[in-house]
PDB file of C-alpha atoms in Angstrom:
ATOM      1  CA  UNK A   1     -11.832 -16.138  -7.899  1.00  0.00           C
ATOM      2  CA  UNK A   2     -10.166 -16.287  -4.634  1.00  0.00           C
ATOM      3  CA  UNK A   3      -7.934 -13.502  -3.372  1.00  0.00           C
ATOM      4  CA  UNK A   4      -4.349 -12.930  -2.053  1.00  0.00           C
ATOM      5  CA  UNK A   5      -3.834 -15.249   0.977  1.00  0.00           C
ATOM      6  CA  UNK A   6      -0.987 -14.993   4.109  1.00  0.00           C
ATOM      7  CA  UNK A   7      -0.293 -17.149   6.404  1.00  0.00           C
ATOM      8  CA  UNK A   8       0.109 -17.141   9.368  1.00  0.00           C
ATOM      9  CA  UNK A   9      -2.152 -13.552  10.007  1.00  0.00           C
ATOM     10  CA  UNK A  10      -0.643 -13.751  13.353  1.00  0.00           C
ATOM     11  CA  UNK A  11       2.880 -13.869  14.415  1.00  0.00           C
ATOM     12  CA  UNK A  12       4.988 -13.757  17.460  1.00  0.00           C
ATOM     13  CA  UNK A  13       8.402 -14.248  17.959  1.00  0.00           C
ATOM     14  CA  UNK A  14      11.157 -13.168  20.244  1.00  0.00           C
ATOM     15  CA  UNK A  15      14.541 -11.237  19.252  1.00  0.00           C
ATOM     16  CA  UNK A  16      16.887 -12.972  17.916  1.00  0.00           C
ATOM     17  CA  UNK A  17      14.707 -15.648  15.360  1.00  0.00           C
ATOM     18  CA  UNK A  18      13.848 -16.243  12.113  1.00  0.00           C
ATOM     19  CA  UNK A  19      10.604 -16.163  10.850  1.00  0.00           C
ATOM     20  CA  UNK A  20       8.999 -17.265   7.448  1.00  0.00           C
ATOM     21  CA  UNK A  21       5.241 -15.720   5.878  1.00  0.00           C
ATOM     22  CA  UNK A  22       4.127 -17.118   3.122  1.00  0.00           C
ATOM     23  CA  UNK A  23       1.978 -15.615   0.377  1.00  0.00           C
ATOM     24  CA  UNK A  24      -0.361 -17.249  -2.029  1.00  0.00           C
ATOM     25  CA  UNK A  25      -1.445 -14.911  -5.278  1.00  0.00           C
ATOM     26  CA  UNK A  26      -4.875 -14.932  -7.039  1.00  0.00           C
ATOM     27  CA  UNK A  27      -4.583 -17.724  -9.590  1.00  0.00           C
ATOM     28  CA  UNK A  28      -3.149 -16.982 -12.435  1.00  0.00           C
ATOM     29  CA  UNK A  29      -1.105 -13.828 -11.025  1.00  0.00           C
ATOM     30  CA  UNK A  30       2.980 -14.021 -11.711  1.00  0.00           C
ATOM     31  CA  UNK A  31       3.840 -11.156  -9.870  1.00  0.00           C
ATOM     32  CA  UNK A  32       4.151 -10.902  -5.977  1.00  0.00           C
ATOM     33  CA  UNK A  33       4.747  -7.754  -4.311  1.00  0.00           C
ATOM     34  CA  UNK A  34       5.689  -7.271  -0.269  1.00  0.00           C
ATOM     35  CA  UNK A  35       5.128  -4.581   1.899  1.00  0.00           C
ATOM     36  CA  UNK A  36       6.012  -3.819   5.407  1.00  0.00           C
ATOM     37  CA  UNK A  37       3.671  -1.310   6.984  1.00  0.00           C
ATOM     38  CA  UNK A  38       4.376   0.429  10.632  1.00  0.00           C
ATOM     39  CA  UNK A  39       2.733   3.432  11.871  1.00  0.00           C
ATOM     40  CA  UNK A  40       5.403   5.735  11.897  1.00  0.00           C
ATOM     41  CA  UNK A  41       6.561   4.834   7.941  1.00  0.00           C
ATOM     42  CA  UNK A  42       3.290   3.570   6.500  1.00  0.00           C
ATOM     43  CA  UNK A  43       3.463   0.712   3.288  1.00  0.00           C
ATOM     44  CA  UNK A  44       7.593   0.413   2.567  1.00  0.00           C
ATOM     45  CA  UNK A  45       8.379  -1.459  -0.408  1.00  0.00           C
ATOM     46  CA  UNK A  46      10.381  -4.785   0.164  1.00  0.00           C
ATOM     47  CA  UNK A  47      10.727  -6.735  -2.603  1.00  0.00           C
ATOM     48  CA  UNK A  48       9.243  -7.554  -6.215  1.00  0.00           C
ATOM     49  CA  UNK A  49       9.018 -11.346  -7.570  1.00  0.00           C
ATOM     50  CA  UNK A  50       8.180 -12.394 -11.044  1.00  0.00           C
ATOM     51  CA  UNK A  51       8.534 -15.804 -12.484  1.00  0.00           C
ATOM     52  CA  UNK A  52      10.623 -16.826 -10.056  1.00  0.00           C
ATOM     53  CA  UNK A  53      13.306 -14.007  -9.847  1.00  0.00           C
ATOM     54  CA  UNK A  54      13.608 -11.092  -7.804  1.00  0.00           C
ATOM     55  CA  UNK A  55      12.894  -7.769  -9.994  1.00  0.00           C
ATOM     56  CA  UNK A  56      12.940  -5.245  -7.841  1.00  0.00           C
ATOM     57  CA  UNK A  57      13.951  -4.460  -3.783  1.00  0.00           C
ATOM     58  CA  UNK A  58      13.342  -1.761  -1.434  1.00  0.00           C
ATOM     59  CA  UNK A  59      15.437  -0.827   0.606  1.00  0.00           C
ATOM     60  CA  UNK A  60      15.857  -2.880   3.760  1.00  0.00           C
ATOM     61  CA  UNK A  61      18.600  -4.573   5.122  1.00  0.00           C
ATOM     62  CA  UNK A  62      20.068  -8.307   4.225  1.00  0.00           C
ATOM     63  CA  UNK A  63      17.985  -9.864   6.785  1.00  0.00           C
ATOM     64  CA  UNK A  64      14.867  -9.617   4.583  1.00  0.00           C
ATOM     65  CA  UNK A  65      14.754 -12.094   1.658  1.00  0.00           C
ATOM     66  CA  UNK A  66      12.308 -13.555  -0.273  1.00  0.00           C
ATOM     67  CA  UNK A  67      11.721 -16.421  -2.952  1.00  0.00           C
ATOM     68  CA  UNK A  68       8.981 -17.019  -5.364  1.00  0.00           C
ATOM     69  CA  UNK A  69       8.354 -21.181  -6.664  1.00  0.00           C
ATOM     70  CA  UNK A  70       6.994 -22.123  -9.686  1.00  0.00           C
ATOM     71  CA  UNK A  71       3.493 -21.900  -9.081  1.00  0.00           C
ATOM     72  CA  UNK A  72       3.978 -18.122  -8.086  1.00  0.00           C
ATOM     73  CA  UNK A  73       3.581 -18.587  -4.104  1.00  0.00           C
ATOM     74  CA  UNK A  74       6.088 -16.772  -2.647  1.00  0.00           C
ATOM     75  CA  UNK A  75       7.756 -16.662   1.056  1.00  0.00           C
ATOM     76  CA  UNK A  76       9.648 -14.182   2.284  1.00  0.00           C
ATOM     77  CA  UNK A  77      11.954 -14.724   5.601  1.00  0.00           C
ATOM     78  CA  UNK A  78      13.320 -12.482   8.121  1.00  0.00           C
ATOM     79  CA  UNK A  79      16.284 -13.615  10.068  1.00  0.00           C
ATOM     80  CA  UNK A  80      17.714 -12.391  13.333  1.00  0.00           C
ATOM     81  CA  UNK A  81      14.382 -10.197  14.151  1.00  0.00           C
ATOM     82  CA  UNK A  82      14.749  -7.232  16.035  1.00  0.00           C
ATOM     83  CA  UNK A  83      11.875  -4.994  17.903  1.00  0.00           C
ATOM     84  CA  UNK A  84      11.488  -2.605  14.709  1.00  0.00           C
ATOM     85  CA  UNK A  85      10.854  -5.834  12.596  1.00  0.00           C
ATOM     86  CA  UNK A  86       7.019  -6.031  14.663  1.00  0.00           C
ATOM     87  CA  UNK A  87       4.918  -4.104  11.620  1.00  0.00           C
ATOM     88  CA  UNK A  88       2.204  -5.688   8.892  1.00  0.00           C
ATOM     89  CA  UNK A  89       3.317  -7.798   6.452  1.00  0.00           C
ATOM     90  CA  UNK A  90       1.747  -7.160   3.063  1.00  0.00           C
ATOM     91  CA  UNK A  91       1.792  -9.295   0.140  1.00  0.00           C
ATOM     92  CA  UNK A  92       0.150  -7.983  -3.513  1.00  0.00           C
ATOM     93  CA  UNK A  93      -0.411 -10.275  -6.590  1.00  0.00           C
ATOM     94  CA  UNK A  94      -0.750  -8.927 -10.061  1.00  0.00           C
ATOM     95  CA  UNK A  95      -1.190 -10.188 -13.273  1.00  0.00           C
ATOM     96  CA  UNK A  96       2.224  -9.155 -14.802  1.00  0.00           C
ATOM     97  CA  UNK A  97       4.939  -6.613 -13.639  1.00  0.00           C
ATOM     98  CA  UNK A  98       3.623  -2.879 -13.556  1.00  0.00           C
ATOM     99  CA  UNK A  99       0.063  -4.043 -13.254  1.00  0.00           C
ATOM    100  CA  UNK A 100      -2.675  -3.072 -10.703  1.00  0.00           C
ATOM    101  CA  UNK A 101      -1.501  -4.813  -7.449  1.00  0.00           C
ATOM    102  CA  UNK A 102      -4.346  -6.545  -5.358  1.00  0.00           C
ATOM    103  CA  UNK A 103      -3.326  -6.601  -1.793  1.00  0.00           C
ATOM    104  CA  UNK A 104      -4.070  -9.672   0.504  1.00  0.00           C
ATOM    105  CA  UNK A 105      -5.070  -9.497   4.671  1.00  0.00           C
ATOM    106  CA  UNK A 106      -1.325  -9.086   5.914  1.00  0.00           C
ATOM    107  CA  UNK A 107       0.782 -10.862   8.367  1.00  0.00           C
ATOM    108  CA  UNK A 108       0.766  -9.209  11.895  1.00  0.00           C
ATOM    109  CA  UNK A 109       4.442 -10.009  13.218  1.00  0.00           C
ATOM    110  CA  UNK A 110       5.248  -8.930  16.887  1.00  0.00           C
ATOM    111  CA  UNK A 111       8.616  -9.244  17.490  1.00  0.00           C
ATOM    112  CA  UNK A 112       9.041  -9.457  21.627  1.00  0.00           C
TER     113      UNK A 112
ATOM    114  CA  UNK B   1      13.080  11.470  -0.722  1.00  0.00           C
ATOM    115  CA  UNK B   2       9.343  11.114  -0.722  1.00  0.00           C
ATOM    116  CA  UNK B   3       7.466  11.353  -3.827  1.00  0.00           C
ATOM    117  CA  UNK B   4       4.135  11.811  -3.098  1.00  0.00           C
ATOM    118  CA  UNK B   5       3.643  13.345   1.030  1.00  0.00           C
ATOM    119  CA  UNK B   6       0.781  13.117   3.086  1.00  0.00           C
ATOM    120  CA  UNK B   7       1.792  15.542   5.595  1.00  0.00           C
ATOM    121  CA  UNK B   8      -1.764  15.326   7.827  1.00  0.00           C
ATOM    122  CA  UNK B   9      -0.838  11.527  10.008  1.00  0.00           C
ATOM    123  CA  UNK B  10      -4.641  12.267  11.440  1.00  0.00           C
ATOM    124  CA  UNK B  11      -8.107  13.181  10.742  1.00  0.00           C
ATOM    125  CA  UNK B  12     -11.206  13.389  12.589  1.00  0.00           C
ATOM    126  CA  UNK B  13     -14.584  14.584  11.566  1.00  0.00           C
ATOM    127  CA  UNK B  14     -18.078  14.188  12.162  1.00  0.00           C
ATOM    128  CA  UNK B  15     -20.299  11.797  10.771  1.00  0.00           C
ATOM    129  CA  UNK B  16     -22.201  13.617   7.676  1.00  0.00           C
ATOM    130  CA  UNK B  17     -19.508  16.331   7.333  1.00  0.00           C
ATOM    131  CA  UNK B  18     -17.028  16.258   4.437  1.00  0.00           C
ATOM    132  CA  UNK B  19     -13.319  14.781   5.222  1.00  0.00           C
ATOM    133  CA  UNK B  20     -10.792  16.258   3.192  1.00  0.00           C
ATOM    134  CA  UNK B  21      -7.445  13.994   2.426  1.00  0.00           C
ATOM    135  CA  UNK B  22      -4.436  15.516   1.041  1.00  0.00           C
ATOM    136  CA  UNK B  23      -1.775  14.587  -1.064  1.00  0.00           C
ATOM    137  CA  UNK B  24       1.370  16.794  -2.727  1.00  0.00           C
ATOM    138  CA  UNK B  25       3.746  14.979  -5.188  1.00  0.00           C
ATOM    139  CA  UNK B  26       6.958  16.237  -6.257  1.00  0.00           C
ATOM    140  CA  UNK B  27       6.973  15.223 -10.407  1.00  0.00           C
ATOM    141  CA  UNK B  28       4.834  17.280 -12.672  1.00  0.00           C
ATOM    142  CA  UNK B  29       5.666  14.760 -14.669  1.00  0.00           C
ATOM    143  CA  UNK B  30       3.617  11.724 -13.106  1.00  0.00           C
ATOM    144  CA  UNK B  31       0.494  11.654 -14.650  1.00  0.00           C
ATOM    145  CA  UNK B  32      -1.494   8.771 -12.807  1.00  0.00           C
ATOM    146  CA  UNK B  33      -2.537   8.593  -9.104  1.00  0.00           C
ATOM    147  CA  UNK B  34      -4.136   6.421  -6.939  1.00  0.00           C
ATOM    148  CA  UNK B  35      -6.343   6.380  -3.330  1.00  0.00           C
ATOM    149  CA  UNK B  36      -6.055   3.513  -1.252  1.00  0.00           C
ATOM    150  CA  UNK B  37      -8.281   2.849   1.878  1.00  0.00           C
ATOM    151  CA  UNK B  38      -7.402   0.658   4.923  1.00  0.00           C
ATOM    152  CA  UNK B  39      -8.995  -0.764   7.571  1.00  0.00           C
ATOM    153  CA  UNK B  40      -6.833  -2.808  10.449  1.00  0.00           C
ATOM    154  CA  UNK B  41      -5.577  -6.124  10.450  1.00  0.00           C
ATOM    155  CA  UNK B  42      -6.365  -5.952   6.753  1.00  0.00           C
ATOM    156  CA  UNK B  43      -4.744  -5.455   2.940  1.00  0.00           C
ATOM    157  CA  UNK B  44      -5.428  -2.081   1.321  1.00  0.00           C
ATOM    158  CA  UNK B  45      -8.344  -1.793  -1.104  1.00  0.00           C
ATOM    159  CA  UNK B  46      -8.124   0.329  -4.304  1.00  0.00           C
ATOM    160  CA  UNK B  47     -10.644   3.047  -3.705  1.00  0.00           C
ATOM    161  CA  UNK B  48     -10.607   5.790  -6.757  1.00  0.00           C
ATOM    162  CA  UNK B  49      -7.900   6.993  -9.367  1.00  0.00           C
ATOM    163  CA  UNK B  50      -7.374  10.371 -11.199  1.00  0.00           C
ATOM    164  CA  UNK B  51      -5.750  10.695 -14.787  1.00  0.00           C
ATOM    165  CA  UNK B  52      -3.932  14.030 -15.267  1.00  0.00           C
ATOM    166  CA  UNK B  53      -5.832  14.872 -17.844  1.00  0.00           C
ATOM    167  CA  UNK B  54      -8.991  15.432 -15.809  1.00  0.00           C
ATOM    168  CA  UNK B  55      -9.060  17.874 -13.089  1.00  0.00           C
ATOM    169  CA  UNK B  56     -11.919  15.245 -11.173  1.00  0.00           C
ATOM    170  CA  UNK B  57     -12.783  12.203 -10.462  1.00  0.00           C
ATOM    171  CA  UNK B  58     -16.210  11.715  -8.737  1.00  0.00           C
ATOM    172  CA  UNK B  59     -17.468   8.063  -7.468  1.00  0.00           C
ATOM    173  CA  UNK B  60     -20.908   8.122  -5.635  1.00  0.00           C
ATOM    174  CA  UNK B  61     -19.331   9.973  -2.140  1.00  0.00           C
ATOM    175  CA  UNK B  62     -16.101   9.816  -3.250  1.00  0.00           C
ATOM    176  CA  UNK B  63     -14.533  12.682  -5.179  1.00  0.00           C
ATOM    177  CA  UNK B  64     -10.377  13.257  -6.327  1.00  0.00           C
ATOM    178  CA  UNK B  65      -9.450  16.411  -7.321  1.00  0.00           C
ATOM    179  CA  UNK B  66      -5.928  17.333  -8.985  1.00  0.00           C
ATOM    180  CA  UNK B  67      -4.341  20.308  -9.039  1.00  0.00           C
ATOM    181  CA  UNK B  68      -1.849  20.603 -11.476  1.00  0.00           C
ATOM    182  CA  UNK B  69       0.181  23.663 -11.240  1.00  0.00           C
ATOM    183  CA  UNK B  70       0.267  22.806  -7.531  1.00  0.00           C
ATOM    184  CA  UNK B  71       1.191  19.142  -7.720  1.00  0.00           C
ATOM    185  CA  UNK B  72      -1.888  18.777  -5.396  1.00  0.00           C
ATOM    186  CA  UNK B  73      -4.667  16.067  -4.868  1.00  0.00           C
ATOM    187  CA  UNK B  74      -7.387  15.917  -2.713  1.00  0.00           C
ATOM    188  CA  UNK B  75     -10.345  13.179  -1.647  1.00  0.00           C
ATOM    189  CA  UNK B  76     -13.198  14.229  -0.716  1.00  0.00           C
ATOM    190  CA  UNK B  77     -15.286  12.335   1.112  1.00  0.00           C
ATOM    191  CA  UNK B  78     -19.401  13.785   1.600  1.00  0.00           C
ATOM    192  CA  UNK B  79     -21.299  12.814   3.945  1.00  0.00           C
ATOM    193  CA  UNK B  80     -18.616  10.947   6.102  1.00  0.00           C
ATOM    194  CA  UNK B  81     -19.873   7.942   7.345  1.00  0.00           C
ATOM    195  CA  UNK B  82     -18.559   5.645  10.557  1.00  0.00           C
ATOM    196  CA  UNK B  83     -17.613   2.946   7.956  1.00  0.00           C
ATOM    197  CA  UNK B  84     -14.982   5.631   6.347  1.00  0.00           C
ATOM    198  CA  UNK B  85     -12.928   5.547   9.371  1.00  0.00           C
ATOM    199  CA  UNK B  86      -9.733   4.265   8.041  1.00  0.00           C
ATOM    200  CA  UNK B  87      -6.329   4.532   6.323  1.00  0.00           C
ATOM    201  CA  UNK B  88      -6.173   6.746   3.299  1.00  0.00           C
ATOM    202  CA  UNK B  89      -2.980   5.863   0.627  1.00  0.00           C
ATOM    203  CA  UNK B  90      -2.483   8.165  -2.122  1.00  0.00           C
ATOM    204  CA  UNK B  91      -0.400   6.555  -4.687  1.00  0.00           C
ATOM    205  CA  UNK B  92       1.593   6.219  -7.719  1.00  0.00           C
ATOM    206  CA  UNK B  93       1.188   3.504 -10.243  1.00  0.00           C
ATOM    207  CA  UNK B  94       3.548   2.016 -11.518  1.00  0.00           C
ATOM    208  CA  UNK B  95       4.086   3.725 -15.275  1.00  0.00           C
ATOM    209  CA  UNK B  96       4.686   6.976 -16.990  1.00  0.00           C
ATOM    210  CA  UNK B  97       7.036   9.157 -15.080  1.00  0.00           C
ATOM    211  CA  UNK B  98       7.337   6.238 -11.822  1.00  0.00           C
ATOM    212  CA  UNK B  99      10.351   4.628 -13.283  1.00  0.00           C
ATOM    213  CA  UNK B 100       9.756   2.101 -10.396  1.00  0.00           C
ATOM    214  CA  UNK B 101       7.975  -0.778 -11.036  1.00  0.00           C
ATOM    215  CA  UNK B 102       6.346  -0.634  -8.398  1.00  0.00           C
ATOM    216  CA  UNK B 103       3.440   1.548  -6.322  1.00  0.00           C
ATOM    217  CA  UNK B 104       4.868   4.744  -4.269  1.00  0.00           C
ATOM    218  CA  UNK B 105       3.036   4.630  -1.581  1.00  0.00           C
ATOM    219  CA  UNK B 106       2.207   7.964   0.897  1.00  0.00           C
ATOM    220  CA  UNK B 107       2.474   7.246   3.991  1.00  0.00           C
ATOM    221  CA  UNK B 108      -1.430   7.297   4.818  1.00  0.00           C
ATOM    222  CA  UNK B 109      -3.590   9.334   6.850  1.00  0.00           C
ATOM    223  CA  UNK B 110      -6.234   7.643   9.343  1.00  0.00           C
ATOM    224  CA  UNK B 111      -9.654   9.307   9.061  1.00  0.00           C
ATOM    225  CA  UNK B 112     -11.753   9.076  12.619  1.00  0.00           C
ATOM    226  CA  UNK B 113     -15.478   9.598  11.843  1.00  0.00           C
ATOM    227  CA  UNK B 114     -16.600  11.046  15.223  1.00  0.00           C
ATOM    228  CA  UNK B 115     -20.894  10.321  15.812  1.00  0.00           C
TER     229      UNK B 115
END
C-alpha cells in the first residue's frame, strides 16, 4: 500500500505570495491531518479534514486554509507568506477521525 | 499551555551509550502516550507507545518508562547507534483524557550520536 504523498517536497517563494501543497492519503484513509513544524515550536497543529469538512483547527492565523475533495486529497494554501511561514509542512492520513495518524515526507517551504 | 514538555531541545551521546529522552505531561488523567522519531526532510515515524497501566514498555533497544505519580516518561535508548540520531516526539493520542482529536505533540528533542 502506498504511503502519504506531498507535493511539491520543495518550495520557494518570496514575501508577499500564495502558495498551495497538496497532500495525497494512503488509499482508503478519510482523514487528513496538517502540521507545520519549525525548530523553535516543533509539530503545530493546523488543521483536521474529514469527508470533506474541516473538523478541527489549530491555531494559526486566516492566511492558512485548507480543503479536502472527494477522493480525500487535500490542499492546503497559504496566502500573503511572510518569513515565519518558511517551516515543514506535514500532512497525516488516517483511517477515521481519532485514529493512528501516518505521517507523509513533508513540504519544505522557504519563504525569501 | 503545553501538555506534554520536552524541556531538553538537545542531546548528544556516544555511540553504544544509553540516550535518555524525557517527557513531563500535565493530566494524570491521560492515560496513552506516544514516541515519535524524525529524521530531516522527512514525516515522523511512530516508534513505541506506553499504556498507563504498565509502568514499561520494552522494544528490542527501545524501552518507555512511565512514571505515574510524577507525570513522567522516559525512552531509553541502549546501545545508541549513529542511525538514532534524530528527532524524538513524545505524544498524546488522540482519546481518553485528550479531548482533542487530534495528536499533542512535544516539541521534540534531537538526539546526536557522537562516534
Amino acid at each position: 500500500k502506498a504511503g502519504v504523498t506531498q507535493t511539491p517536497r520543495y518550495l520557494i517563494k518570496t514575501r508577499g505570495q500564495q502558495v498551495t501543497l497538496s497532500c495525497s492519503p494512503i488509499s482508503g484513509h478519510r482523514s487528513v491531518s496538517w502540521y507545520q513544524q519549525t525548530p523553535g515550536q516543533g509539530l503545530q497543529f493546523l488543521f483536521e479534514y474529514f469527508s470533506e469538512t474541516q473538523r478541527n483547527k489549530g491555531n494559526f492565523p486566516g492566511r492558512f486554509s485548507g480543503r479536502q475533495f472527494s477522493n480525500s486529497r487535500s490542499e492546503m494554501n497559504v496566502s500573503t507568506l511572510e518569513l515565519g511561514d518558511s517551516a515543514l509542512y506535514l500532512c497525516a492520513s488516517s483511517p477515521q477521525l481519532a485514529a493512528e495518524q501516518f505521517f507523509g515526507p513533508g513540504t519544505r517551504l522557504t519563504v525569501l | 499551555d503545553q501538555q506534554v514538555k520536552q524541556n531538553s531541545p538537545s542531546l548528544s551521546v556516544q555511540e553504544g551509550r544509553i540516550s535518555i529522552l524525557n517527557c513531563d505531561y500535565t493530566n494524570s488523567m491521560f492515560d496513552y502516550f506516544l514516541w515519535y522519531k524524525k529524521y530531516p526532510a522527512e514525516g515522523p515515524t511512530f516508534l513505541i507507545s506506553i499504556s498507563s497501566i504498565k509502568d514499561k514498555n520494552e522494544d528490542g533497544r527501545f524501552t518507555v518508562f512511565l512514571n505515574k505519580s510524577a507525570k513522567h516518561l522516559s525512552l531509553h535508548i541502549v546501545p545508541s547507534q549513529p542511525g538514532d540520531s534524530a528527532v524524538y516526539f513524545c505524544a498524546l493520542p488522540p482519546r481518553g483524557a485528550n479531548r482533542d482529536d487530534k495528536i499533542i505533540f512535544g516539541k521534540g528533542t534531537r538526539l546526536h550520536i557522537l562516534p
